[in-house]
């Protein structure tokens, strides 16, 4: 089992590194082909930040372990809100932009409800997966239109501001290298996760909800904390909400279109329910009427405590049971 843990750690490290290089290369290629920075930020960079979760989901489905894909997507959403936003808000209160109120958060709530409806029969079929991908394309189109019409209300994502300036040859090199290592590291991570789940006699869903989800959320945590310490914390909320939308419509669907995902009643009620609950709690904090709309430090503490409580409940149910 030691080898499996080493595979998980090595897989996560290489996954994070290669996803950055993949995005850099893809962005350079897109710029070389004449794509605007706004479109690059909304498509390639946005999807690229979720590349680790997407590729892990695909590899899990190819390994006929779709439960790992479900745990990865749902667990990442819970960790993004409870861990990433909770810790970041404890460092500095996070301001809420008008665009987030009018577009991003309502979109996340709608996507959470729609994905929950598709999962409610305890099977996410291939048809459900394709339907979620269509929803993703439609949502990206609507968000692009909104962004063009309300430029003054929208805070540019950090990823869009940091689009690299690479030559075509360098872009091709990093794109190919990043893609290759991204695929290889995700296979390594999935193998390690399956081996650990088998050795400990716990479900692959739990491994996806914890080790894999937290591991793939660490880059967002590091970036958000660093931004807060530099007082560039005005984009953290938008980035996390966008990531959570992609986790449901891209990560979850990517696994389902390859191999249907069977979702037990316990996993749906406990885990999807926990994700829905913490998403609604975030919405209450953000929509709560006040003079300065922000996610405050006490609210960040509540989110973090809620996340730790969920992990404790998960541990009690799976390890001590």
mmCIF file of C-alpha atoms in Angstrom:
data_model
loop_
_atom_site.group_PDB
_atom_site.id
_atom_site.type_symbol
_atom_site.label_atom_id
_atom_site.label_comp_id
_atom_site.label_asym_id
_atom_site.label_seq_id
_atom_site.Cartn_x
_atom_site.Cartn_y
_atom_site.Cartn_z
ATOM 1 C CA UNK A 1 0.000 0.000 0.000
ATOM 2 C CA UNK A 2 3.013 2.296 0.476
ATOM 3 C CA UNK A 3 3.581 2.213 -3.278
ATOM 4 C CA UNK A 4 -0.048 3.234 -3.830
ATOM 5 C CA UNK A 5 0.302 6.251 -1.497
ATOM 6 C CA UNK A 6 3.510 7.259 -3.294
ATOM 7 C CA UNK A 7 1.634 6.971 -6.600
ATOM 8 C CA UNK A 8 -1.135 9.246 -5.280
ATOM 9 C CA UNK A 9 1.309 11.913 -4.061
ATOM 10 C CA UNK A 10 3.432 11.773 -7.227
ATOM 11 C CA UNK A 11 0.305 11.768 -9.377
ATOM 12 C CA UNK A 12 -1.097 14.867 -7.655
ATOM 13 C CA UNK A 13 2.188 16.804 -7.917
ATOM 14 C CA UNK A 14 2.644 15.964 -11.601
ATOM 15 C CA UNK A 15 -1.054 16.584 -12.269
ATOM 16 C CA UNK A 16 -0.894 20.138 -10.921
ATOM 17 C CA UNK A 17 2.378 20.939 -12.717
ATOM 18 C CA UNK A 18 1.319 19.479 -16.059
ATOM 19 C CA UNK A 19 -2.098 21.182 -16.007
ATOM 20 C CA UNK A 20 -0.368 24.582 -15.741
ATOM 21 C CA UNK A 21 1.896 23.750 -18.688
ATOM 22 C CA UNK A 22 -1.052 22.390 -20.673
ATOM 23 C CA UNK A 23 -2.960 25.650 -20.147
ATOM 24 C CA UNK A 24 0.089 27.775 -21.050
ATOM 25 C CA UNK A 25 0.580 25.838 -24.268
ATOM 26 C CA UNK A 26 -3.108 25.805 -25.207
ATOM 27 C CA UNK A 27 -3.424 29.547 -24.573
ATOM 28 C CA UNK A 28 -0.330 30.278 -26.671
ATOM 29 C CA UNK A 29 -1.741 28.213 -29.531
ATOM 30 C CA UNK A 30 -5.109 29.977 -29.277
ATOM 31 C CA UNK A 31 -3.471 33.413 -29.312
ATOM 32 C CA UNK A 32 -1.388 32.376 -32.313
ATOM 33 C CA UNK A 33 -4.618 31.445 -34.095
ATOM 34 C CA UNK A 34 -6.085 34.884 -33.370
ATOM 35 C CA UNK A 35 -8.476 34.120 -30.507
ATOM 36 C CA UNK A 36 -9.247 37.092 -28.231
ATOM 37 C CA UNK A 37 -8.059 37.144 -24.614
ATOM 38 C CA UNK A 38 -11.646 37.370 -23.375
ATOM 39 C CA UNK A 39 -12.611 34.210 -25.253
ATOM 40 C CA UNK A 40 -9.403 32.456 -24.170
ATOM 41 C CA UNK A 41 -10.106 33.322 -20.530
ATOM 42 C CA UNK A 42 -13.679 32.088 -20.721
ATOM 43 C CA UNK A 43 -12.910 28.826 -22.529
ATOM 44 C CA UNK A 44 -9.364 27.449 -22.512
ATOM 45 C CA UNK A 45 -8.167 28.960 -19.234
ATOM 46 C CA UNK A 46 -11.465 28.258 -17.452
ATOM 47 C CA UNK A 47 -11.565 24.636 -18.598
ATOM 48 C CA UNK A 48 -7.819 24.293 -18.112
ATOM 49 C CA UNK A 49 -8.021 25.098 -14.409
ATOM 50 C CA UNK A 50 -10.344 22.102 -14.054
ATOM 51 C CA UNK A 51 -8.145 19.922 -16.287
ATOM 52 C CA UNK A 52 -6.833 17.783 -13.374
ATOM 53 C CA UNK A 53 -10.350 16.894 -12.234
ATOM 54 C CA UNK A 54 -11.564 16.326 -15.809
ATOM 55 C CA UNK A 55 -8.705 14.000 -16.771
ATOM 56 C CA UNK A 56 -8.915 12.098 -13.453
ATOM 57 C CA UNK A 57 -12.643 11.612 -14.085
ATOM 58 C CA UNK A 58 -11.987 10.287 -17.595
ATOM 59 C CA UNK A 59 -9.248 7.920 -16.405
ATOM 60 C CA UNK A 60 -11.441 6.666 -13.549
ATOM 61 C CA UNK A 61 -14.230 5.904 -16.017
ATOM 62 C CA UNK A 62 -11.820 4.139 -18.386
ATOM 63 C CA UNK A 63 -10.650 2.043 -15.418
ATOM 64 C CA UNK A 64 -14.314 1.163 -14.802
ATOM 65 C CA UNK A 65 -14.248 3.049 -11.490
ATOM 66 C CA UNK A 66 -16.877 5.740 -12.165
ATOM 67 C CA UNK A 67 -17.595 6.090 -8.427
ATOM 68 C CA UNK A 68 -14.163 7.718 -8.132
ATOM 69 C CA UNK A 69 -15.227 10.278 -10.752
ATOM 70 C CA UNK A 70 -18.384 11.079 -8.752
ATOM 71 C CA UNK A 71 -16.426 11.468 -5.523
ATOM 72 C CA UNK A 72 -13.822 13.645 -7.248
ATOM 73 C CA UNK A 73 -16.373 16.098 -8.678
ATOM 74 C CA UNK A 74 -18.613 16.345 -5.613
ATOM 75 C CA UNK A 75 -15.719 16.311 -3.138
ATOM 76 C CA UNK A 76 -13.888 19.068 -5.032
ATOM 77 C CA UNK A 77 -16.967 21.291 -4.860
ATOM 78 C CA UNK A 78 -17.322 20.737 -1.123
ATOM 79 C CA UNK A 79 -13.596 21.396 -0.577
ATOM 80 C CA UNK A 80 -13.616 24.511 -2.778
ATOM 81 C CA UNK A 81 -16.327 26.155 -0.682
ATOM 82 C CA UNK A 82 -15.596 24.791 2.782
ATOM 83 C CA UNK A 83 -11.797 24.625 2.676
ATOM 84 C CA UNK A 84 -10.641 27.122 0.020
ATOM 85 C CA UNK A 85 -13.199 29.896 0.556
ATOM 86 C CA UNK A 86 -13.347 29.210 4.296
ATOM 87 C CA UNK A 87 -9.592 29.629 4.788
ATOM 88 C CA UNK A 88 -9.324 32.550 2.346
ATOM 89 C CA UNK A 89 -12.181 34.472 3.990
ATOM 90 C CA UNK A 90 -10.513 33.989 7.387
ATOM 91 C CA UNK A 91 -7.476 35.837 6.019
ATOM 92 C CA UNK A 92 -9.445 38.663 4.399
ATOM 93 C CA UNK A 93 -13.145 39.312 3.783
ATOM 94 C CA UNK A 94 -14.013 38.588 0.138
ATOM 95 C CA UNK A 95 -15.957 41.323 -1.715
ATOM 96 C CA UNK A 96 -18.888 40.323 -3.925
ATOM 97 C CA UNK A 97 -19.082 41.796 -7.432
ATOM 98 C CA UNK A 98 -22.412 42.670 -9.128
ATOM 99 C CA UNK A 99 -21.646 40.137 -11.869
ATOM 100 C CA UNK A 100 -21.302 37.369 -9.298
ATOM 101 C CA UNK A 101 -24.659 38.274 -7.763
ATOM 102 C CA UNK A 102 -26.509 38.510 -11.073
ATOM 103 C CA UNK A 103 -24.827 35.747 -13.063
ATOM 104 C CA UNK A 104 -22.262 33.439 -11.456
ATOM 105 C CA UNK A 105 -23.992 32.393 -8.240
ATOM 106 C CA UNK A 106 -27.459 31.950 -9.819
ATOM 107 C CA UNK A 107 -25.782 29.820 -12.505
ATOM 108 C CA UNK A 108 -24.121 27.624 -9.856
ATOM 109 C CA UNK A 109 -27.418 27.159 -8.014
ATOM 110 C CA UNK A 110 -29.211 26.239 -11.260
ATOM 111 C CA UNK A 111 -26.468 23.791 -12.274
ATOM 112 C CA UNK A 112 -26.458 22.195 -8.797
ATOM 113 C CA UNK A 113 -30.225 21.686 -9.014
ATOM 114 C CA UNK A 114 -30.088 20.331 -12.588
ATOM 115 C CA UNK A 115 -27.242 17.903 -11.853
ATOM 116 C CA UNK A 116 -29.019 16.813 -8.668
ATOM 117 C CA UNK A 117 -32.156 16.050 -10.666
ATOM 118 C CA UNK A 118 -30.160 13.913 -13.117
ATOM 119 C CA UNK A 119 -28.504 12.049 -10.222
ATOM 120 C CA UNK A 120 -31.737 11.568 -8.259
ATOM 121 C CA UNK A 121 -32.525 8.239 -9.949
ATOM 122 C CA UNK A 122 -29.138 7.001 -8.630
ATOM 123 C CA UNK A 123 -27.686 6.595 -12.134
ATOM 124 C CA UNK A 124 -25.859 9.166 -14.210
ATOM 125 C CA UNK A 125 -26.224 7.669 -17.670
ATOM 126 C CA UNK A 126 -24.305 8.459 -20.834
ATOM 127 C CA UNK A 127 -27.317 10.434 -22.051
ATOM 128 C CA UNK A 128 -27.237 12.441 -18.810
ATOM 129 C CA UNK A 129 -23.543 13.113 -19.373
ATOM 130 C CA UNK A 130 -24.138 14.434 -22.884
ATOM 131 C CA UNK A 131 -27.020 16.577 -21.613
ATOM 132 C CA UNK A 132 -24.703 18.134 -19.020
ATOM 133 C CA UNK A 133 -22.119 18.891 -21.723
ATOM 134 C CA UNK A 134 -24.787 20.645 -23.787
ATOM 135 C CA UNK A 135 -25.718 22.658 -20.692
ATOM 136 C CA UNK A 136 -22.053 23.611 -20.294
ATOM 137 C CA UNK A 137 -21.808 24.905 -23.879
ATOM 138 C CA UNK A 138 -25.052 26.856 -23.490
ATOM 139 C CA UNK A 139 -23.921 28.347 -20.189
ATOM 140 C CA UNK A 140 -20.543 29.386 -21.614
ATOM 141 C CA UNK A 141 -22.314 31.105 -24.518
ATOM 142 C CA UNK A 142 -24.665 32.978 -22.165
ATOM 143 C CA UNK A 143 -21.786 33.994 -19.882
ATOM 144 C CA UNK A 144 -19.777 35.274 -22.843
ATOM 145 C CA UNK A 145 -22.725 37.399 -23.975
ATOM 146 C CA UNK A 146 -23.269 38.727 -20.456
ATOM 147 C CA UNK A 147 -19.584 39.544 -20.135
ATOM 148 C CA UNK A 148 -19.620 41.567 -23.357
ATOM 149 C CA UNK A 149 -22.722 43.505 -22.287
ATOM 150 C CA UNK A 150 -21.690 44.167 -18.648
ATOM 151 C CA UNK A 151 -17.932 44.701 -18.757
ATOM 152 C CA UNK A 152 -18.095 47.305 -15.990
ATOM 153 C CA UNK A 153 -19.719 44.884 -13.529
ATOM 154 C CA UNK A 154 -17.309 41.982 -13.951
ATOM 155 C CA UNK A 155 -13.971 41.545 -12.246
ATOM 156 C CA UNK A 156 -11.583 39.853 -14.670
ATOM 157 C CA UNK A 157 -10.462 36.452 -13.442
ATOM 158 C CA UNK A 158 -6.856 36.267 -12.313
ATOM 159 C CA UNK A 159 -6.254 33.612 -14.942
ATOM 160 C CA UNK A 160 -7.282 35.985 -17.716
ATOM 161 C CA UNK A 161 -4.953 38.707 -16.470
ATOM 162 C CA UNK A 162 -2.035 36.249 -16.321
ATOM 163 C CA UNK A 163 -2.349 34.849 -19.846
ATOM 164 C CA UNK A 164 1.249 34.050 -20.882
ATOM 165 C CA UNK A 165 2.947 35.453 -23.974
ATOM 166 C CA UNK A 166 4.570 32.448 -25.664
ATOM 167 C CA UNK A 167 5.848 31.853 -29.176
ATOM 168 C CA UNK A 168 4.174 29.236 -31.362
ATOM 169 C CA UNK A 169 6.994 26.657 -31.075
ATOM 170 C CA UNK A 170 7.153 27.057 -27.302
ATOM 171 C CA UNK A 171 3.361 26.801 -27.080
ATOM 172 C CA UNK A 172 3.328 23.563 -29.097
ATOM 173 C CA UNK A 173 6.088 22.103 -26.907
ATOM 174 C CA UNK A 174 4.328 22.876 -23.610
ATOM 175 C CA UNK A 175 0.951 21.784 -24.972
ATOM 176 C CA UNK A 176 2.269 18.359 -26.020
ATOM 177 C CA UNK A 177 4.384 17.865 -22.880
ATOM 178 C CA UNK A 178 1.603 19.088 -20.577
ATOM 179 C CA UNK A 179 -0.992 16.847 -22.223
ATOM 180 C CA UNK A 180 1.265 13.781 -22.054
ATOM 181 C CA UNK A 181 2.166 14.209 -18.378
ATOM 182 C CA UNK A 182 -1.413 15.191 -17.506
ATOM 183 C CA UNK A 183 -2.705 11.894 -18.870
ATOM 184 C CA UNK A 184 0.103 9.830 -17.335
ATOM 185 C CA UNK A 185 -0.124 11.428 -13.883
ATOM 186 C CA UNK A 186 -3.904 11.068 -13.776
ATOM 187 C CA UNK A 187 -3.598 7.352 -14.560
ATOM 188 C CA UNK A 188 -1.017 7.051 -11.776
ATOM 189 C CA UNK A 189 -3.326 8.863 -9.348
ATOM 190 C CA UNK A 190 -6.354 6.740 -10.264
ATOM 191 C CA UNK A 191 -4.340 3.506 -9.884
ATOM 192 C CA UNK A 192 -3.087 4.584 -6.451
ATOM 193 C CA UNK A 193 -6.569 5.622 -5.317
ATOM 194 C CA UNK A 194 -8.111 2.301 -6.379
ATOM 195 C CA UNK A 195 -5.327 0.337 -4.652
ATOM 196 C CA UNK A 196 -5.741 2.290 -1.394
ATOM 197 C CA UNK A 197 -9.519 1.858 -1.460
ATOM 198 C CA UNK A 198 -9.112 -1.892 -1.980
ATOM 199 C CA UNK A 199 -6.474 -2.264 0.746
ATOM 200 C CA UNK A 200 -8.454 -0.263 3.325
ATOM 201 C CA UNK A 201 -11.743 -1.855 2.244
ATOM 202 C CA UNK A 202 -13.474 1.484 1.787
ATOM 203 C CA UNK A 203 -15.385 2.675 -1.248
ATOM 204 C CA UNK A 204 -13.710 4.493 -4.124
ATOM 205 C CA UNK A 205 -16.260 7.285 -3.645
ATOM 206 C CA UNK A 206 -14.753 8.090 -0.240
ATOM 207 C CA UNK A 207 -11.220 8.193 -1.694
ATOM 208 C CA UNK A 208 -12.506 10.560 -4.379
ATOM 209 C CA UNK A 209 -14.309 12.720 -1.811
ATOM 210 C CA UNK A 210 -11.235 13.079 0.388
ATOM 211 C CA UNK A 211 -7.709 12.360 -0.877
ATOM 212 C CA UNK A 212 -8.322 13.083 -4.571
ATOM 213 C CA UNK A 213 -10.700 16.025 -4.026
ATOM 214 C CA UNK A 214 -8.491 17.765 -1.464
ATOM 215 C CA UNK A 215 -5.385 17.102 -3.546
ATOM 216 C CA UNK A 216 -6.862 18.626 -6.693
ATOM 217 C CA UNK A 217 -8.207 21.591 -4.663
ATOM 218 C CA UNK A 218 -4.809 22.463 -3.147
ATOM 219 C CA UNK A 219 -3.751 24.658 -6.113
ATOM 220 C CA UNK A 220 -6.920 26.754 -5.722
ATOM 221 C CA UNK A 221 -6.265 27.010 -1.975
ATOM 222 C CA UNK A 222 -2.661 28.123 -2.499
ATOM 223 C CA UNK A 223 -3.617 30.647 -5.193
ATOM 224 C CA UNK A 224 -6.525 32.075 -3.174
ATOM 225 C CA UNK A 225 -4.481 32.413 0.029
ATOM 226 C CA UNK A 226 -1.607 34.045 -1.878
ATOM 227 C CA UNK A 227 -4.035 36.498 -3.508
ATOM 228 C CA UNK A 228 -5.599 37.347 -0.139
ATOM 229 C CA UNK A 229 -2.176 37.962 1.430
ATOM 230 C CA UNK A 230 -1.345 40.304 -1.477
ATOM 231 C CA UNK A 231 -4.754 41.986 -1.042
ATOM 232 C CA UNK A 232 -5.847 40.754 -4.484
ATOM 233 C CA UNK A 233 -8.756 38.860 -2.949
ATOM 234 C CA UNK A 234 -11.553 40.339 -5.055
ATOM 235 C CA UNK A 235 -11.492 37.478 -7.576
ATOM 236 C CA UNK A 236 -11.460 34.451 -5.261
ATOM 237 C CA UNK A 237 -15.238 34.026 -5.110
ATOM 238 C CA UNK A 238 -15.719 34.196 -8.870
ATOM 239 C CA UNK A 239 -12.908 31.727 -9.552
ATOM 240 C CA UNK A 240 -14.246 29.148 -7.077
ATOM 241 C CA UNK A 241 -17.848 29.459 -8.264
ATOM 242 C CA UNK A 242 -16.696 29.028 -11.866
ATOM 243 C CA UNK A 243 -14.628 25.998 -10.874
ATOM 244 C CA UNK A 244 -17.614 24.414 -9.116
ATOM 245 C CA UNK A 245 -19.818 24.869 -12.179
ATOM 246 C CA UNK A 246 -17.195 23.122 -14.300
ATOM 247 C CA UNK A 247 -16.815 20.311 -11.760
ATOM 248 C CA UNK A 248 -20.477 19.427 -12.247
ATOM 249 C CA UNK A 249 -20.930 20.067 -15.967
ATOM 250 C CA UNK A 250 -17.479 19.020 -17.236
ATOM 251 C CA UNK A 251 -15.871 16.723 -14.649
ATOM 252 C CA UNK A 252 -18.954 14.695 -13.738
ATOM 253 C CA UNK A 253 -20.209 14.495 -17.321
ATOM 254 C CA UNK A 254 -16.771 13.468 -18.670
ATOM 255 C CA UNK A 255 -16.910 10.326 -16.560
ATOM 256 C CA UNK A 256 -20.556 9.581 -17.297
ATOM 257 C CA UNK A 257 -20.280 9.690 -21.102
ATOM 258 C CA UNK A 258 -17.593 6.981 -20.935
ATOM 259 C CA UNK A 259 -19.051 4.746 -18.225
ATOM 260 C CA UNK A 260 -22.442 5.237 -16.500
ATOM 261 C CA UNK A 261 -22.086 6.217 -12.846
ATOM 262 C CA UNK A 262 -24.101 4.273 -10.287
ATOM 263 C CA UNK A 263 -24.814 6.469 -7.254
ATOM 264 C CA UNK A 264 -25.950 4.786 -4.056
ATOM 265 C CA UNK A 265 -28.707 6.362 -1.993
ATOM 266 C CA UNK A 266 -26.177 7.021 0.777
ATOM 267 C CA UNK A 267 -23.771 8.798 -1.558
ATOM 268 C CA UNK A 268 -26.562 10.874 -3.073
ATOM 269 C CA UNK A 269 -28.139 11.895 0.242
ATOM 270 C CA UNK A 270 -24.923 12.284 2.266
ATOM 271 C CA UNK A 271 -22.422 13.577 -0.272
ATOM 272 C CA UNK A 272 -24.463 15.340 -2.945
ATOM 273 C CA UNK A 273 -26.647 16.582 -0.105
ATOM 274 C CA UNK A 274 -23.601 17.987 1.712
ATOM 275 C CA UNK A 275 -22.435 19.702 -1.479
ATOM 276 C CA UNK A 276 -25.881 21.208 -2.036
ATOM 277 C CA UNK A 277 -26.099 22.291 1.601
ATOM 278 C CA UNK A 278 -22.748 24.094 1.678
ATOM 279 C CA UNK A 279 -23.536 25.711 -1.701
ATOM 280 C CA UNK A 280 -26.853 27.019 -0.330
ATOM 281 C CA UNK A 281 -25.087 28.244 2.818
ATOM 282 C CA UNK A 282 -22.630 30.205 0.659
ATOM 283 C CA UNK A 283 -25.567 31.645 -1.302
ATOM 284 C CA UNK A 284 -27.254 32.797 1.920
ATOM 285 C CA UNK A 285 -24.053 34.540 3.038
ATOM 286 C CA UNK A 286 -23.607 36.252 -0.338
ATOM 287 C CA UNK A 287 -27.241 37.263 -0.900
ATOM 288 C CA UNK A 288 -27.714 38.444 2.700
ATOM 289 C CA UNK A 289 -28.613 42.164 2.452
ATOM 290 C CA UNK A 290 -25.942 44.425 3.923
ATOM 291 C CA UNK A 291 -24.190 47.682 3.142
ATOM 292 C CA UNK A 292 -20.967 46.097 1.877
ATOM 293 C CA UNK A 293 -21.631 42.741 0.244
ATOM 294 C CA UNK A 294 -18.806 40.392 1.161
ATOM 295 C CA UNK A 295 -18.002 36.972 2.549
ATOM 296 C CA UNK A 296 -16.892 37.940 6.051
ATOM 297 C CA UNK A 297 -14.351 36.289 8.345
ATOM 298 C CA UNK A 298 -17.024 34.801 10.670
ATOM 299 C CA UNK A 299 -18.817 33.373 7.626
ATOM 300 C CA UNK A 300 -15.528 31.895 6.405
ATOM 301 C CA UNK A 301 -15.118 30.256 9.810
ATOM 302 C CA UNK A 302 -18.611 28.743 9.542
ATOM 303 C CA UNK A 303 -17.803 27.294 6.094
ATOM 304 C CA UNK A 304 -14.514 25.815 7.324
ATOM 305 C CA UNK A 305 -16.109 24.326 10.453
ATOM 306 C CA UNK A 306 -18.868 22.861 8.284
ATOM 307 C CA UNK A 307 -16.276 21.246 6.013
ATOM 308 C CA UNK A 308 -14.312 19.788 8.918
ATOM 309 C CA UNK A 309 -17.573 18.502 10.380
ATOM 310 C CA UNK A 310 -18.393 16.784 7.081
ATOM 311 C CA UNK A 311 -14.967 15.112 7.003
ATOM 312 C CA UNK A 312 -15.458 13.972 10.598
ATOM 313 C CA UNK A 313 -18.872 12.527 9.761
ATOM 314 C CA UNK A 314 -17.402 10.785 6.707
ATOM 315 C CA UNK A 315 -14.613 9.314 8.847
ATOM 316 C CA UNK A 316 -17.070 8.119 11.474
ATOM 317 C CA UNK A 317 -19.253 6.416 8.859
ATOM 318 C CA UNK A 318 -16.523 4.768 6.795
ATOM 319 C CA UNK A 319 -13.584 4.054 9.111
ATOM 320 C CA UNK A 320 -15.004 3.571 12.593
ATOM 321 C CA UNK A 321 -18.235 1.896 11.475
#
